[in-house]
PDB file of N, CA and C in Angstrom:
ATOM      1  N   MET A   1    -117.722 -46.082 -18.893  1.00  0.00           N
ATOM      2  CA  MET A   1    -118.911 -45.403 -18.511  1.00  0.00           C
ATOM      3  C   MET A   1    -120.224 -45.527 -19.555  1.00  0.00           C
ATOM      4  N   THR A   2    -120.872 -46.166 -18.720  1.00  0.00           N
ATOM      5  CA  THR A   2    -122.606 -46.212 -19.250  1.00  0.00           C
ATOM      6  C   THR A   2    -123.231 -45.070 -19.721  1.00  0.00           C
ATOM      7  N   GLN A   3    -123.909 -45.464 -20.752  1.00  0.00           N
ATOM      8  CA  GLN A   3    -124.747 -43.996 -20.924  1.00  0.00           C
ATOM      9  C   GLN A   3    -125.719 -44.051 -19.918  1.00  0.00           C
ATOM     10  N   GLU A   4    -126.319 -45.201 -19.066  1.00  0.00           N
ATOM     11  CA  GLU A   4    -127.144 -44.785 -18.034  1.00  0.00           C
ATOM     12  C   GLU A   4    -126.369 -43.859 -16.954  1.00  0.00           C
ATOM     13  N   GLU A   5    -125.054 -44.503 -16.190  1.00  0.00           N
ATOM     14  CA  GLU A   5    -124.005 -43.624 -15.701  1.00  0.00           C
ATOM     15  C   GLU A   5    -124.049 -42.383 -16.244  1.00  0.00           C
ATOM     16  N   TRP A   6    -123.570 -42.447 -16.992  1.00  0.00           N
ATOM     17  CA  TRP A   6    -123.108 -40.634 -17.822  1.00  0.00           C
ATOM     18  C   TRP A   6    -124.519 -40.105 -17.105  1.00  0.00           C
ATOM     19  N   GLN A   7    -125.922 -40.652 -17.584  1.00  0.00           N
ATOM     20  CA  GLN A   7    -127.074 -39.560 -17.285  1.00  0.00           C
ATOM     21  C   GLN A   7    -127.093 -39.912 -16.176  1.00  0.00           C
ATOM     22  N   GLN A   8    -127.228 -40.207 -14.943  1.00  0.00           N
ATOM     23  CA  GLN A   8    -126.842 -40.295 -13.654  1.00  0.00           C
ATOM     24  C   GLN A   8    -125.458 -38.984 -12.914  1.00  0.00           C
ATOM     25  N   SER A   9    -124.868 -39.204 -13.575  1.00  0.00           N
ATOM     26  CA  SER A   9    -124.008 -38.357 -13.065  1.00  0.00           C
ATOM     27  C   SER A   9    -124.387 -36.507 -13.344  1.00  0.00           C
ATOM     28  N   LEU A  10    -125.234 -36.806 -15.129  1.00  0.00           N
ATOM     29  CA  LEU A  10    -125.515 -35.739 -15.099  1.00  0.00           C
ATOM     30  C   LEU A  10    -126.606 -34.842 -14.375  1.00  0.00           C
ATOM     31  N   SER A  11    -127.143 -36.163 -14.211  1.00  0.00           N
ATOM     32  CA  SER A  11    -128.550 -35.231 -13.403  1.00  0.00           C
ATOM     33  C   SER A  11    -127.860 -34.809 -11.776  1.00  0.00           C
ATOM     34  N   GLU A  12    -126.760 -35.600 -11.001  1.00  0.00           N
ATOM     35  CA  GLU A  12    -126.019 -35.052 -10.316  1.00  0.00           C
ATOM     36  C   GLU A  12    -125.562 -33.906 -10.448  1.00  0.00           C
ATOM     37  N   TRP A  13    -124.208 -33.475 -11.125  1.00  0.00           N
ATOM     38  CA  TRP A  13    -123.951 -32.286 -11.651  1.00  0.00           C
ATOM     39  C   TRP A  13    -124.842 -31.119 -11.636  1.00  0.00           C
ATOM     40  N   GLU A  14    -125.976 -31.579 -12.403  1.00  0.00           N
ATOM     41  CA  GLU A  14    -127.648 -30.284 -12.529  1.00  0.00           C
ATOM     42  C   GLU A  14    -127.663 -30.180 -11.096  1.00  0.00           C
ATOM     43  N   ASP A  15    -127.570 -31.184 -10.549  1.00  0.00           N
ATOM     44  CA  ASP A  15    -128.779 -31.147  -8.803  1.00  0.00           C
ATOM     45  C   ASP A  15    -127.762 -30.140  -7.828  1.00  0.00           C
ATOM     46  N   GLU A  16    -126.327 -29.861  -8.556  1.00  0.00           N
ATOM     47  CA  GLU A  16    -125.528 -29.385  -7.871  1.00  0.00           C
ATOM     48  C   GLU A  16    -125.169 -28.168  -8.374  1.00  0.00           C
ATOM     49  N   GLY A  17    -125.795 -27.692  -9.326  1.00  0.00           N
ATOM     50  CA  GLY A  17    -125.688 -26.233  -9.484  1.00  0.00           C
ATOM     51  C   GLY A  17    -124.434 -26.169 -11.429  1.00  0.00           C
ATOM     52  N   GLY A  18    -124.488 -27.525 -11.711  1.00  0.00           N
ATOM     53  CA  GLY A  18    -123.612 -27.414 -12.695  1.00  0.00           C
ATOM     54  C   GLY A  18    -124.546 -27.005 -13.677  1.00  0.00           C
ATOM     55  N   SER A  19    -124.125 -26.951 -15.306  1.00  0.00           N
ATOM     56  CA  SER A  19    -124.709 -26.000 -16.088  1.00  0.00           C
ATOM     57  C   SER A  19    -124.820 -27.881 -17.307  1.00  0.00           C
ATOM     58  N   PRO A  20    -126.198 -27.698 -17.213  1.00  0.00           N
ATOM     59  CA  PRO A  20    -125.971 -29.183 -18.897  1.00  0.00           C
ATOM     60  C   PRO A  20    -125.282 -28.638 -20.169  1.00  0.00           C
ATOM     61  N   SER A  21    -124.828 -29.646 -20.056  1.00  0.00           N
ATOM     62  CA  SER A  21    -124.228 -30.046 -21.791  1.00  0.00           C
ATOM     63  C   SER A  21    -125.081 -29.590 -22.769  1.00  0.00           C
ATOM     64  N   PRO A  22    -124.340 -28.917 -23.964  1.00  0.00           N
ATOM     65  CA  PRO A  22    -125.148 -29.040 -24.867  1.00  0.00           C
ATOM     66  C   PRO A  22    -125.541 -30.648 -25.522  1.00  0.00           C
ATOM     67  N   THR A  23    -126.678 -30.757 -26.317  1.00  0.00           N
ATOM     68  CA  THR A  23    -126.870 -32.049 -26.674  1.00  0.00           C
ATOM     69  C   THR A  23    -125.526 -32.325 -27.975  1.00  0.00           C
ATOM     70  N   GLY A  24    -124.980 -33.799 -27.382  1.00  0.00           N
ATOM     71  CA  GLY A  24    -124.729 -34.161 -28.721  1.00  0.00           C
ATOM     72  C   GLY A  24    -122.657 -34.189 -27.789  1.00  0.00           C
ATOM     73  N   GLU A  25    -123.044 -32.912 -26.884  1.00  0.00           N
ATOM     74  CA  GLU A  25    -121.034 -32.777 -26.611  1.00  0.00           C
ATOM     75  C   GLU A  25    -120.876 -33.632 -25.554  1.00  0.00           C
ATOM     76  N   PHE A  26    -120.140 -34.719 -25.270  1.00  0.00           N
ATOM     77  CA  PHE A  26    -120.020 -35.266 -24.553  1.00  0.00           C
ATOM     78  C   PHE A  26    -119.033 -34.967 -23.494  1.00  0.00           C
ATOM     79  N   VAL A  27    -119.447 -34.317 -22.371  1.00  0.00           N
ATOM     80  CA  VAL A  27    -118.432 -33.734 -21.059  1.00  0.00           C
ATOM     81  C   VAL A  27    -118.235 -34.759 -19.315  1.00  0.00           C
ATOM     82  N   GLU A  28    -117.078 -35.237 -19.748  1.00  0.00           N
ATOM     83  CA  GLU A  28    -116.958 -36.318 -18.894  1.00  0.00           C
ATOM     84  C   GLU A  28    -116.460 -35.288 -17.285  1.00  0.00           C
ATOM     85  N   VAL A  29    -117.149 -35.055 -16.573  1.00  0.00           N
ATOM     86  CA  VAL A  29    -117.123 -34.453 -15.403  1.00  0.00           C
ATOM     87  C   VAL A  29    -116.989 -35.628 -14.144  1.00  0.00           C
ATOM     88  N   VAL A  30    -115.974 -34.692 -12.960  1.00  0.00           N
ATOM     89  CA  VAL A  30    -115.398 -35.407 -12.065  1.00  0.00           C
ATOM     90  C   VAL A  30    -115.036 -34.675 -10.572  1.00  0.00           C
ATOM     91  N   ARG A  31    -115.129 -35.773  -9.732  1.00  0.00           N
ATOM     92  CA  ARG A  31    -115.079 -34.376  -8.195  1.00  0.00           C
ATOM     93  C   ARG A  31    -113.690 -34.685  -8.648  1.00  0.00           C
ATOM     94  N   ASP A  32    -113.585 -32.722  -7.976  1.00  0.00           N
ATOM     95  CA  ASP A  32    -112.287 -32.760  -7.582  1.00  0.00           C
ATOM     96  C   ASP A  32    -111.921 -32.978  -5.782  1.00  0.00           C
ATOM     97  N   SER A  33    -110.836 -32.374  -5.669  1.00  0.00           N
ATOM     98  CA  SER A  33    -110.078 -32.855  -4.619  1.00  0.00           C
ATOM     99  C   SER A  33    -111.110 -32.315  -3.571  1.00  0.00           C
ATOM    100  N   ASN A  34    -111.889 -31.270  -3.775  1.00  0.00           N
ATOM    101  CA  ASN A  34    -112.834 -30.336  -2.711  1.00  0.00           C
ATOM    102  C   ASN A  34    -114.359 -30.938  -2.561  1.00  0.00           C
ATOM    103  N   GLY A  35    -114.436 -32.161  -3.100  1.00  0.00           N
ATOM    104  CA  GLY A  35    -116.181 -33.004  -3.648  1.00  0.00           C
ATOM    105  C   GLY A  35    -116.534 -32.074  -4.515  1.00  0.00           C
ATOM    106  N   ASN A  36    -116.268 -31.498  -5.100  1.00  0.00           N
ATOM    107  CA  ASN A  36    -117.516 -30.328  -6.132  1.00  0.00           C
ATOM    108  C   ASN A  36    -117.109 -31.396  -7.736  1.00  0.00           C
ATOM    109  N   TRP A  37    -118.198 -31.077  -8.399  1.00  0.00           N
ATOM    110  CA  TRP A  37    -117.992 -31.654  -9.895  1.00  0.00           C
ATOM    111  C   TRP A  37    -117.699 -30.487 -10.670  1.00  0.00           C
ATOM    112  N   VAL A  38    -116.371 -31.401 -11.616  1.00  0.00           N
ATOM    113  CA  VAL A  38    -115.446 -30.161 -12.543  1.00  0.00           C
ATOM    114  C   VAL A  38    -115.475 -30.917 -13.541  1.00  0.00           C
ATOM    115  N   GLU A  39    -115.295 -30.047 -15.111  1.00  0.00           N
ATOM    116  CA  GLU A  39    -115.567 -30.396 -16.408  1.00  0.00           C
ATOM    117  C   GLU A  39    -114.023 -31.264 -16.514  1.00  0.00           C
ATOM    118  N   LYS A  40    -113.961 -32.875 -16.924  1.00  0.00           N
ATOM    119  CA  LYS A  40    -112.689 -33.424 -16.854  1.00  0.00           C
ATOM    120  C   LYS A  40    -112.318 -32.949 -17.936  1.00  0.00           C
ATOM    121  N   LYS A  41    -110.880 -32.036 -18.134  1.00  0.00           N
ATOM    122  CA  LYS A  41    -109.809 -31.474 -19.047  1.00  0.00           C
ATOM    123  C   LYS A  41    -109.261 -32.397 -19.846  1.00  0.00           C
ATOM    124  N   ASN A  42    -109.779 -32.514 -21.706  1.00  0.00           N
ATOM    125  CA  ASN A  42    -108.582 -33.490 -21.883  1.00  0.00           C
ATOM    126  C   ASN A  42    -106.969 -32.859 -22.210  1.00  0.00           C
ATOM    127  N   ASP A  43    -106.483 -33.474 -22.464  1.00  0.00           N
ATOM    128  CA  ASP A  43    -104.829 -32.429 -22.544  1.00  0.00           C
ATOM    129  C   ASP A  43    -105.324 -32.474 -24.407  1.00  0.00           C
ATOM    130  N   GLY A  44    -104.380 -30.486 -24.479  1.00  0.00           N
ATOM    131  CA  GLY A  44    -104.854 -30.550 -25.605  1.00  0.00           C
ATOM    132  C   GLY A  44    -106.061 -29.793 -25.689  1.00  0.00           C
ATOM    133  N   ASP A  45    -107.173 -29.714 -25.033  1.00  0.00           N
ATOM    134  CA  ASP A  45    -108.195 -28.963 -24.867  1.00  0.00           C
ATOM    135  C   ASP A  45    -108.372 -28.127 -24.340  1.00  0.00           C
ATOM    136  N   LEU A  46    -107.472 -27.284 -24.148  1.00  0.00           N
ATOM    137  CA  LEU A  46    -107.358 -25.849 -23.854  1.00  0.00           C
ATOM    138  C   LEU A  46    -108.125 -24.086 -24.388  1.00  0.00           C
ATOM    139  N   PRO A  47    -108.592 -23.736 -23.448  1.00  0.00           N
ATOM    140  CA  PRO A  47    -109.495 -22.881 -23.766  1.00  0.00           C
ATOM    141  C   PRO A  47    -108.785 -21.539 -24.690  1.00  0.00           C
ATOM    142  N   ASP A  48    -109.082 -20.567 -25.538  1.00  0.00           N
ATOM    143  CA  ASP A  48    -108.361 -20.135 -26.170  1.00  0.00           C
ATOM    144  C   ASP A  48    -108.213 -18.418 -25.030  1.00  0.00           C
ATOM    145  N   SER A  49    -106.576 -18.205 -25.726  1.00  0.00           N
ATOM    146  CA  SER A  49    -106.149 -17.731 -24.711  1.00  0.00           C
ATOM    147  C   SER A  49    -106.303 -15.750 -25.684  1.00  0.00           C
ATOM    148  N   SER A  50    -107.294 -15.845 -26.768  1.00  0.00           N
ATOM    149  CA  SER A  50    -107.662 -13.980 -27.080  1.00  0.00           C
ATOM    150  C   SER A  50    -108.383 -13.716 -26.397  1.00  0.00           C
TER     151      SER A  50
END
């Protein structure tokens, strides 16, 4: 994905009510089976369970 494509997808994500990512943090977003934008999770990138 090019920077331009990323900016376009980020704009669409925000247009659909998603939260913009912090500057400098790359979060890939993908459409789920319902057509919603969701953050693509990398293996091992699990939230703390505490």
